Amino acid sequence: RKEVEQDPGPFNVPEGATVAFNCTYSNSASQSFFWYRQDCRKEPKLLMSVYSSGNEDGRFTAQLNRASQYISLLIRDSKLSDSATYLCVVGPYNNNDMRFGAGTRLTVKP
Amino acid sequence: DAGVTQSPTHLIKTRGQQVTLRCSPKSGHDTVSWYQQALGQGPQFIFQYYEEEERQRGNFPDRFSGHQFPNYSSELNVNALLLGDSALYLCASSWDTNSPLHFGNGTRLTVT
């Protein structure tokens, strides 16, 4: 089983749609969870942290399910500017480092 | 407040050569991690430096080595370059092992 696994997509959705991404992780001792956004040929940028009780930031909602070892990201009212690759990040592994999923590519179309 | 800075931005090398990439962490961060990102893949962990020591290492050969300086800046060295080393090399800093990573713009290495 991969350490952090994501559906690679691509997800192609119209503007205004709601889209959800899931990510599973293998290390049950993981304590930190994040979603990053990466635009083409750019560096990853933190989108939001994921907290145990779930959290929301505007149109974005993140959830954590420790029992099933997955996290999710929900994007409501998709915008063209949401088109990017979304990376799931989990850690620490081996006590220190963060591990990334391969990313889920989202394209929002007019 | 400067974020993470990396140099150079782009680099072209030939097989067998050696390369050194540089990174300055975000102000206030003392932990530096290096990642390799091949096209279409997620970033793969190379190693992490803290207090000038390699604290953790991913599944990369000894050709990949690094260093951290007293001012927390870091270098990544790759010896005997292979074509497969062509990738985006990302430096990330953080202030502890559980806090979010802040990335530099990356160095795009092409090995021909």
PDB file of C-alpha atoms in Angstrom:
ATOM      1  CA  ARG A   1       0.000   0.000   0.000  1.00  0.00           C
ATOM      2  CA  LYS A   2       1.319   3.448  -0.876  1.00  0.00           C
ATOM      3  CA  GLU A   3       2.063   5.751   2.026  1.00  0.00           C
ATOM      4  CA  VAL A   4      -0.281   8.430   0.715  1.00  0.00           C
ATOM      5  CA  GLU A   5      -2.679   7.636  -2.101  1.00  0.00           C
ATOM      6  CA  GLN A   6      -4.879   9.912  -4.174  1.00  0.00           C
ATOM      7  CA  ASP A   7      -7.134   9.480  -7.163  1.00  0.00           C
ATOM      8  CA  PRO A   8      -5.050  11.096  -9.944  1.00  0.00           C
ATOM      9  CA  GLY A   9      -8.113  12.259 -11.854  1.00  0.00           C
ATOM     10  CA  PRO A  10      -8.327  14.294 -13.929  1.00  0.00           C
ATOM     11  CA  PHE A  11     -11.526  15.815 -12.639  1.00  0.00           C
ATOM     12  CA  ASN A  12     -13.157  18.030 -15.265  1.00  0.00           C
ATOM     13  CA  VAL A  13     -16.045  20.034 -13.841  1.00  0.00           C
ATOM     14  CA  PRO A  14     -18.085  23.060 -14.936  1.00  0.00           C
ATOM     15  CA  GLU A  15     -17.922  26.348 -13.119  1.00  0.00           C
ATOM     16  CA  GLY A  16     -20.135  26.352 -10.054  1.00  0.00           C
ATOM     17  CA  ALA A  17     -19.889  22.608  -9.503  1.00  0.00           C
ATOM     18  CA  THR A  18     -19.023  20.936  -6.214  1.00  0.00           C
ATOM     19  CA  VAL A  19     -16.106  18.517  -6.332  1.00  0.00           C
ATOM     20  CA  ALA A  20     -14.574  16.274  -3.685  1.00  0.00           C
ATOM     21  CA  PHE A  21     -11.167  14.622  -3.450  1.00  0.00           C
ATOM     22  CA  ASN A  22     -10.162  11.809  -1.132  1.00  0.00           C
ATOM     23  CA  CYS A  23      -6.774  10.743   0.107  1.00  0.00           C
ATOM     24  CA  THR A  24      -5.827   7.638   2.090  1.00  0.00           C
ATOM     25  CA  TYR A  25      -2.714   7.203   4.204  1.00  0.00           C
ATOM     26  CA  SER A  26      -0.977   4.153   5.605  1.00  0.00           C
ATOM     27  CA  ASN A  27       0.638   5.395   8.825  1.00  0.00           C
ATOM     28  CA  SER A  28      -1.954   5.314  11.586  1.00  0.00           C
ATOM     29  CA  ALA A  29       0.386   7.318  13.836  1.00  0.00           C
ATOM     30  CA  SER A  30       0.266  10.354  11.534  1.00  0.00           C
ATOM     31  CA  GLN A  31      -0.623  13.566  13.280  1.00  0.00           C
ATOM     32  CA  SER A  32      -0.466  16.307  10.670  1.00  0.00           C
ATOM     33  CA  PHE A  33      -2.572  16.588   7.560  1.00  0.00           C
ATOM     34  CA  PHE A  34      -2.609  19.232   4.863  1.00  0.00           C
ATOM     35  CA  TRP A  35      -3.917  20.001   1.422  1.00  0.00           C
ATOM     36  CA  TYR A  36      -1.614  21.826  -0.958  1.00  0.00           C
ATOM     37  CA  ARG A  37      -2.358  23.334  -4.318  1.00  0.00           C
ATOM     38  CA  GLN A  38       0.177  23.205  -7.155  1.00  0.00           C
ATOM     39  CA  ASP A  39      -0.165  25.143 -10.374  1.00  0.00           C
ATOM     40  CA  CYS A  40       1.582  23.935 -13.509  1.00  0.00           C
ATOM     41  CA  ARG A  41       5.384  24.153 -13.181  1.00  0.00           C
ATOM     42  CA  LYS A  42       5.107  26.003  -9.863  1.00  0.00           C
ATOM     43  CA  GLU A  43       5.871  25.050  -6.283  1.00  0.00           C
ATOM     44  CA  PRO A  44       3.191  23.572  -3.983  1.00  0.00           C
ATOM     45  CA  LYS A  45       1.398  26.114  -1.823  1.00  0.00           C
ATOM     46  CA  LEU A  46      -0.469  25.405   1.386  1.00  0.00           C
ATOM     47  CA  LEU A  47      -4.220  25.462   0.827  1.00  0.00           C
ATOM     48  CA  MET A  48      -5.324  24.427   4.291  1.00  0.00           C
ATOM     49  CA  SER A  49      -4.483  22.308   7.285  1.00  0.00           C
ATOM     50  CA  VAL A  50      -6.875  19.504   8.192  1.00  0.00           C
ATOM     51  CA  TYR A  51      -8.063  19.286  11.780  1.00  0.00           C
ATOM     52  CA  SER A  52      -9.659  16.361  13.565  1.00  0.00           C
ATOM     53  CA  SER A  53     -13.008  18.094  13.865  1.00  0.00           C
ATOM     54  CA  GLY A  54     -13.001  19.151  10.224  1.00  0.00           C
ATOM     55  CA  ASN A  55     -12.530  22.716   9.087  1.00  0.00           C
ATOM     56  CA  GLU A  56     -13.749  25.147   6.513  1.00  0.00           C
ATOM     57  CA  ASP A  57     -12.123  28.052   4.707  1.00  0.00           C
ATOM     58  CA  GLY A  58     -14.551  29.839   2.443  1.00  0.00           C
ATOM     59  CA  ARG A  59     -15.543  27.453  -0.348  1.00  0.00           C
ATOM     60  CA  PHE A  60     -13.132  24.764   0.865  1.00  0.00           C
ATOM     61  CA  THR A  61     -13.936  22.137   3.494  1.00  0.00           C
ATOM     62  CA  ALA A  62     -11.489  19.548   4.787  1.00  0.00           C
ATOM     63  CA  GLN A  63     -12.360  16.437   6.768  1.00  0.00           C
ATOM     64  CA  LEU A  64     -10.283  13.827   8.584  1.00  0.00           C
ATOM     65  CA  ASN A  65     -11.381  10.258   9.311  1.00  0.00           C
ATOM     66  CA  ARG A  66      -8.735   8.668  11.527  1.00  0.00           C
ATOM     67  CA  ALA A  67     -10.524   5.337  11.833  1.00  0.00           C
ATOM     68  CA  SER A  68     -10.509   4.824   8.075  1.00  0.00           C
ATOM     69  CA  GLN A  69      -7.270   6.739   7.571  1.00  0.00           C
ATOM     70  CA  TYR A  70      -8.424   9.169   4.948  1.00  0.00           C
ATOM     71  CA  ILE A  71      -8.807  12.881   4.481  1.00  0.00           C
ATOM     72  CA  SER A  72     -11.028  14.718   2.062  1.00  0.00           C
ATOM     73  CA  LEU A  73     -11.277  18.100   0.408  1.00  0.00           C
ATOM     74  CA  LEU A  74     -14.564  19.545  -0.798  1.00  0.00           C
ATOM     75  CA  ILE A  75     -14.643  22.533  -3.129  1.00  0.00           C
ATOM     76  CA  ARG A  76     -17.976  24.280  -3.545  1.00  0.00           C
ATOM     77  CA  ASP A  77     -18.961  26.700  -6.305  1.00  0.00           C
ATOM     78  CA  SER A  78     -15.848  25.899  -8.369  1.00  0.00           C
ATOM     79  CA  LYS A  79     -14.086  28.780 -10.088  1.00  0.00           C
ATOM     80  CA  LEU A  80     -11.910  28.714 -13.192  1.00  0.00           C
ATOM     81  CA  SER A  81      -9.035  29.747 -10.930  1.00  0.00           C
ATOM     82  CA  ASP A  82      -9.430  26.538  -8.899  1.00  0.00           C
ATOM     83  CA  SER A  83      -7.894  24.604 -11.811  1.00  0.00           C
ATOM     84  CA  ALA A  84      -4.717  23.076 -10.407  1.00  0.00           C
ATOM     85  CA  THR A  85      -3.308  19.885  -8.934  1.00  0.00           C
ATOM     86  CA  TYR A  86      -4.276  19.234  -5.327  1.00  0.00           C
ATOM     87  CA  LEU A  87      -1.739  17.406  -3.185  1.00  0.00           C
ATOM     88  CA  CYS A  88      -2.552  15.541  -0.018  1.00  0.00           C
ATOM     89  CA  VAL A  89       0.219  15.709   2.620  1.00  0.00           C
ATOM     90  CA  VAL A  90       0.492  13.515   5.696  1.00  0.00           C
ATOM     91  CA  GLY A  91       3.092  13.285   8.410  1.00  0.00           C
ATOM     92  CA  PRO A  92       5.255  12.930  10.165  1.00  0.00           C
ATOM     93  CA  TYR A  93       6.597   9.656   8.759  1.00  0.00           C
ATOM     94  CA  ASN A  94       9.571   8.085  10.458  1.00  0.00           C
ATOM     95  CA  ASN A  95       9.150  10.780  13.104  1.00  0.00           C
ATOM     96  CA  ASN A  96      10.045  13.737  10.979  1.00  0.00           C
ATOM     97  CA  ASP A  97       9.095  14.067   7.346  1.00  0.00           C
ATOM     98  CA  MET A  98       5.918  14.812   5.453  1.00  0.00           C
ATOM     99  CA  ARG A  99       4.814  12.515   2.620  1.00  0.00           C
ATOM    100  CA  PHE A 100       2.913  13.630  -0.440  1.00  0.00           C
ATOM    101  CA  GLY A 101       0.326  11.964  -2.574  1.00  0.00           C
ATOM    102  CA  ALA A 102       0.787  12.026  -6.337  1.00  0.00           C
ATOM    103  CA  GLY A 103      -1.854  14.734  -6.637  1.00  0.00           C
ATOM    104  CA  THR A 104      -5.323  15.046  -8.136  1.00  0.00           C
ATOM    105  CA  ARG A 105      -5.659  17.239 -11.187  1.00  0.00           C
ATOM    106  CA  LEU A 106      -8.711  19.487 -11.368  1.00  0.00           C
ATOM    107  CA  THR A 107      -9.845  21.423 -14.424  1.00  0.00           C
ATOM    108  CA  VAL A 108     -12.785  23.799 -14.057  1.00  0.00           C
ATOM    109  CA  LYS A 109     -14.374  24.709 -17.387  1.00  0.00           C
ATOM    110  CA  PRO A 110     -16.614  27.656 -18.310  1.00  0.00           C
TER     111      PRO A 110
ATOM    112  CA  ASP B   1       9.702  38.831   5.387  1.00  0.00           C
ATOM    113  CA  ALA B   2      11.448  36.710   2.757  1.00  0.00           C
ATOM    114  CA  GLY B   3      10.031  33.301   2.032  1.00  0.00           C
ATOM    115  CA  VAL B   4      12.041  30.287   0.988  1.00  0.00           C
ATOM    116  CA  THR B   5      14.509  31.104  -1.768  1.00  0.00           C
ATOM    117  CA  GLN B   6      16.237  28.636  -4.046  1.00  0.00           C
ATOM    118  CA  SER B   7      18.977  28.981  -6.626  1.00  0.00           C
ATOM    119  CA  PRO B   8      19.475  28.490  -9.433  1.00  0.00           C
ATOM    120  CA  THR B   9      16.048  28.440 -11.070  1.00  0.00           C
ATOM    121  CA  HIS B  10      17.092  26.251 -13.961  1.00  0.00           C
ATOM    122  CA  LEU B  11      20.117  24.089 -14.592  1.00  0.00           C
ATOM    123  CA  ILE B  12      21.258  21.893 -17.454  1.00  0.00           C
ATOM    124  CA  LYS B  13      23.928  19.273 -16.807  1.00  0.00           C
ATOM    125  CA  THR B  14      25.274  16.240 -18.623  1.00  0.00           C
ATOM    126  CA  ARG B  15      25.390  12.686 -17.320  1.00  0.00           C
ATOM    127  CA  GLY B  16      28.165  12.033 -14.847  1.00  0.00           C
ATOM    128  CA  GLN B  17      28.463  15.638 -13.728  1.00  0.00           C
ATOM    129  CA  GLN B  18      27.838  16.957 -10.243  1.00  0.00           C
ATOM    130  CA  VAL B  19      25.399  19.656  -9.192  1.00  0.00           C
ATOM    131  CA  THR B  20      24.829  21.808  -6.105  1.00  0.00           C
ATOM    132  CA  LEU B  21      21.487  23.408  -5.358  1.00  0.00           C
ATOM    133  CA  ARG B  22      20.997  26.041  -2.696  1.00  0.00           C
ATOM    134  CA  CYS B  23      18.186  27.021  -0.375  1.00  0.00           C
ATOM    135  CA  SER B  24      17.553  29.722   2.206  1.00  0.00           C
ATOM    136  CA  PRO B  25      14.675  28.970   4.560  1.00  0.00           C
ATOM    137  CA  LYS B  26      11.855  31.266   5.543  1.00  0.00           C
ATOM    138  CA  SER B  27      12.761  33.591   8.378  1.00  0.00           C
ATOM    139  CA  GLY B  28      12.241  31.869  11.731  1.00  0.00           C
ATOM    140  CA  HIS B  29      12.410  28.352  10.296  1.00  0.00           C
ATOM    141  CA  ASP B  30      15.249  26.052  11.303  1.00  0.00           C
ATOM    142  CA  THR B  31      14.255  22.823   9.551  1.00  0.00           C
ATOM    143  CA  VAL B  32      14.936  22.318   5.851  1.00  0.00           C
ATOM    144  CA  SER B  33      13.616  19.441   3.748  1.00  0.00           C
ATOM    145  CA  TRP B  34      14.438  18.593   0.160  1.00  0.00           C
ATOM    146  CA  TYR B  35      12.050  16.954  -2.274  1.00  0.00           C
ATOM    147  CA  GLN B  36      12.370  15.679  -5.831  1.00  0.00           C
ATOM    148  CA  GLN B  37       9.354  16.006  -8.097  1.00  0.00           C
ATOM    149  CA  ALA B  38       9.319  14.213 -11.425  1.00  0.00           C
ATOM    150  CA  LEU B  39       6.819  15.282 -14.063  1.00  0.00           C
ATOM    151  CA  GLY B  40       3.309  14.135 -13.178  1.00  0.00           C
ATOM    152  CA  GLN B  41       4.333  12.847  -9.741  1.00  0.00           C
ATOM    153  CA  GLY B  42       4.043  14.135  -6.223  1.00  0.00           C
ATOM    154  CA  PRO B  43       7.141  15.394  -4.423  1.00  0.00           C
ATOM    155  CA  GLN B  44       9.367  12.587  -3.093  1.00  0.00           C
ATOM    156  CA  PHE B  45      11.201  13.138   0.190  1.00  0.00           C
ATOM    157  CA  ILE B  46      15.003  13.187  -0.155  1.00  0.00           C
ATOM    158  CA  PHE B  47      16.181  14.267   3.301  1.00  0.00           C
ATOM    159  CA  GLN B  48      15.707  16.734   6.116  1.00  0.00           C
ATOM    160  CA  TYR B  49      18.211  18.872   7.970  1.00  0.00           C
ATOM    161  CA  TYR B  50      17.953  20.284  11.451  1.00  0.00           C
ATOM    162  CA  GLU B  51      20.715  21.802  13.579  1.00  0.00           C
ATOM    163  CA  GLU B  52      23.192  21.152  10.765  1.00  0.00           C
ATOM    164  CA  GLU B  53      22.561  17.407  10.875  1.00  0.00           C
ATOM    165  CA  GLU B  54      20.729  15.109   8.466  1.00  0.00           C
ATOM    166  CA  ARG B  55      17.834  14.053  10.639  1.00  0.00           C
ATOM    167  CA  GLN B  56      15.868  11.872   8.260  1.00  0.00           C
ATOM    168  CA  ARG B  57      16.445  10.409   4.819  1.00  0.00           C
ATOM    169  CA  GLY B  58      14.132   9.085   2.158  1.00  0.00           C
ATOM    170  CA  ASN B  59      14.804   6.314  -0.316  1.00  0.00           C
ATOM    171  CA  PHE B  60      17.521   8.040  -2.314  1.00  0.00           C
ATOM    172  CA  PRO B  61      21.052   6.761  -3.052  1.00  0.00           C
ATOM    173  CA  ASP B  62      24.207   8.155  -1.484  1.00  0.00           C
ATOM    174  CA  ARG B  63      24.809  10.183  -4.648  1.00  0.00           C
ATOM    175  CA  PHE B  64      22.392  12.610  -3.016  1.00  0.00           C
ATOM    176  CA  SER B  65      23.971  14.460  -0.125  1.00  0.00           C
ATOM    177  CA  GLY B  66      23.377  17.687   1.661  1.00  0.00           C
ATOM    178  CA  HIS B  67      24.493  20.179   4.175  1.00  0.00           C
ATOM    179  CA  GLN B  68      22.978  22.738   6.490  1.00  0.00           C
ATOM    180  CA  PHE B  69      24.865  25.826   7.582  1.00  0.00           C
ATOM    181  CA  PRO B  70      24.698  27.688  10.922  1.00  0.00           C
ATOM    182  CA  ASN B  71      22.343  30.256   9.370  1.00  0.00           C
ATOM    183  CA  TYR B  72      19.967  27.348   8.511  1.00  0.00           C
ATOM    184  CA  SER B  73      20.527  27.621   4.763  1.00  0.00           C
ATOM    185  CA  SER B  74      21.088  24.337   2.998  1.00  0.00           C
ATOM    186  CA  GLU B  75      22.646  22.742  -0.041  1.00  0.00           C
ATOM    187  CA  LEU B  76      21.701  19.644  -1.985  1.00  0.00           C
ATOM    188  CA  ASN B  77      24.487  17.919  -3.894  1.00  0.00           C
ATOM    189  CA  VAL B  78      23.986  15.250  -6.504  1.00  0.00           C
ATOM    190  CA  ASN B  79      26.991  13.359  -7.866  1.00  0.00           C
ATOM    191  CA  ALA B  80      27.335  11.219 -10.983  1.00  0.00           C
ATOM    192  CA  LEU B  81      24.149  12.589 -12.504  1.00  0.00           C
ATOM    193  CA  LEU B  82      21.828  10.223 -14.335  1.00  0.00           C
ATOM    194  CA  LEU B  83      19.167  11.061 -16.893  1.00  0.00           C
ATOM    195  CA  GLY B  84      16.581   9.987 -14.325  1.00  0.00           C
ATOM    196  CA  ASP B  85      17.713  12.756 -11.986  1.00  0.00           C
ATOM    197  CA  SER B  86      15.976  15.273 -14.245  1.00  0.00           C
ATOM    198  CA  ALA B  87      13.238  16.771 -12.093  1.00  0.00           C
ATOM    199  CA  LEU B  88      12.064  19.764 -10.121  1.00  0.00           C
ATOM    200  CA  TYR B  89      13.975  19.961  -6.844  1.00  0.00           C
ATOM    201  CA  LEU B  90      12.018  21.618  -4.093  1.00  0.00           C
ATOM    202  CA  CYS B  91      13.311  22.977  -0.837  1.00  0.00           C
ATOM    203  CA  ALA B  92      10.855  23.429   2.008  1.00  0.00           C
ATOM    204  CA  SER B  93      11.304  24.922   5.436  1.00  0.00           C
ATOM    205  CA  SER B  94       9.269  24.622   8.595  1.00  0.00           C
ATOM    206  CA  TRP B  95       9.611  25.476  12.266  1.00  0.00           C
ATOM    207  CA  ASP B  96       8.935  21.984  13.531  1.00  0.00           C
ATOM    208  CA  THR B  97       8.144  18.504  12.263  1.00  0.00           C
ATOM    209  CA  ASN B  98       4.372  18.933  12.475  1.00  0.00           C
ATOM    210  CA  SER B  99       4.019  22.397  11.013  1.00  0.00           C
ATOM    211  CA  PRO B 100       3.219  23.085   7.350  1.00  0.00           C
ATOM    212  CA  LEU B 101       6.011  23.113   4.820  1.00  0.00           C
ATOM    213  CA  HIS B 102       6.792  26.335   2.993  1.00  0.00           C
ATOM    214  CA  PHE B 103       8.299  25.761  -0.424  1.00  0.00           C
ATOM    215  CA  GLY B 104      10.714  27.701  -2.552  1.00  0.00           C
ATOM    216  CA  ASN B 105      10.161  28.133  -6.278  1.00  0.00           C
ATOM    217  CA  GLY B 106      12.265  25.078  -6.988  1.00  0.00           C
ATOM    218  CA  THR B 107      15.223  24.324  -9.223  1.00  0.00           C
ATOM    219  CA  ARG B 108      14.432  22.608 -12.495  1.00  0.00           C
ATOM    220  CA  LEU B 109      17.325  20.276 -13.306  1.00  0.00           C
ATOM    221  CA  THR B 110      17.707  18.778 -16.751  1.00  0.00           C
ATOM    222  CA  VAL B 111      20.298  16.061 -17.293  1.00  0.00           C
ATOM    223  CA  THR B 112      21.231  15.362 -20.903  1.00  0.00           C
TER     224      THR B 112
END
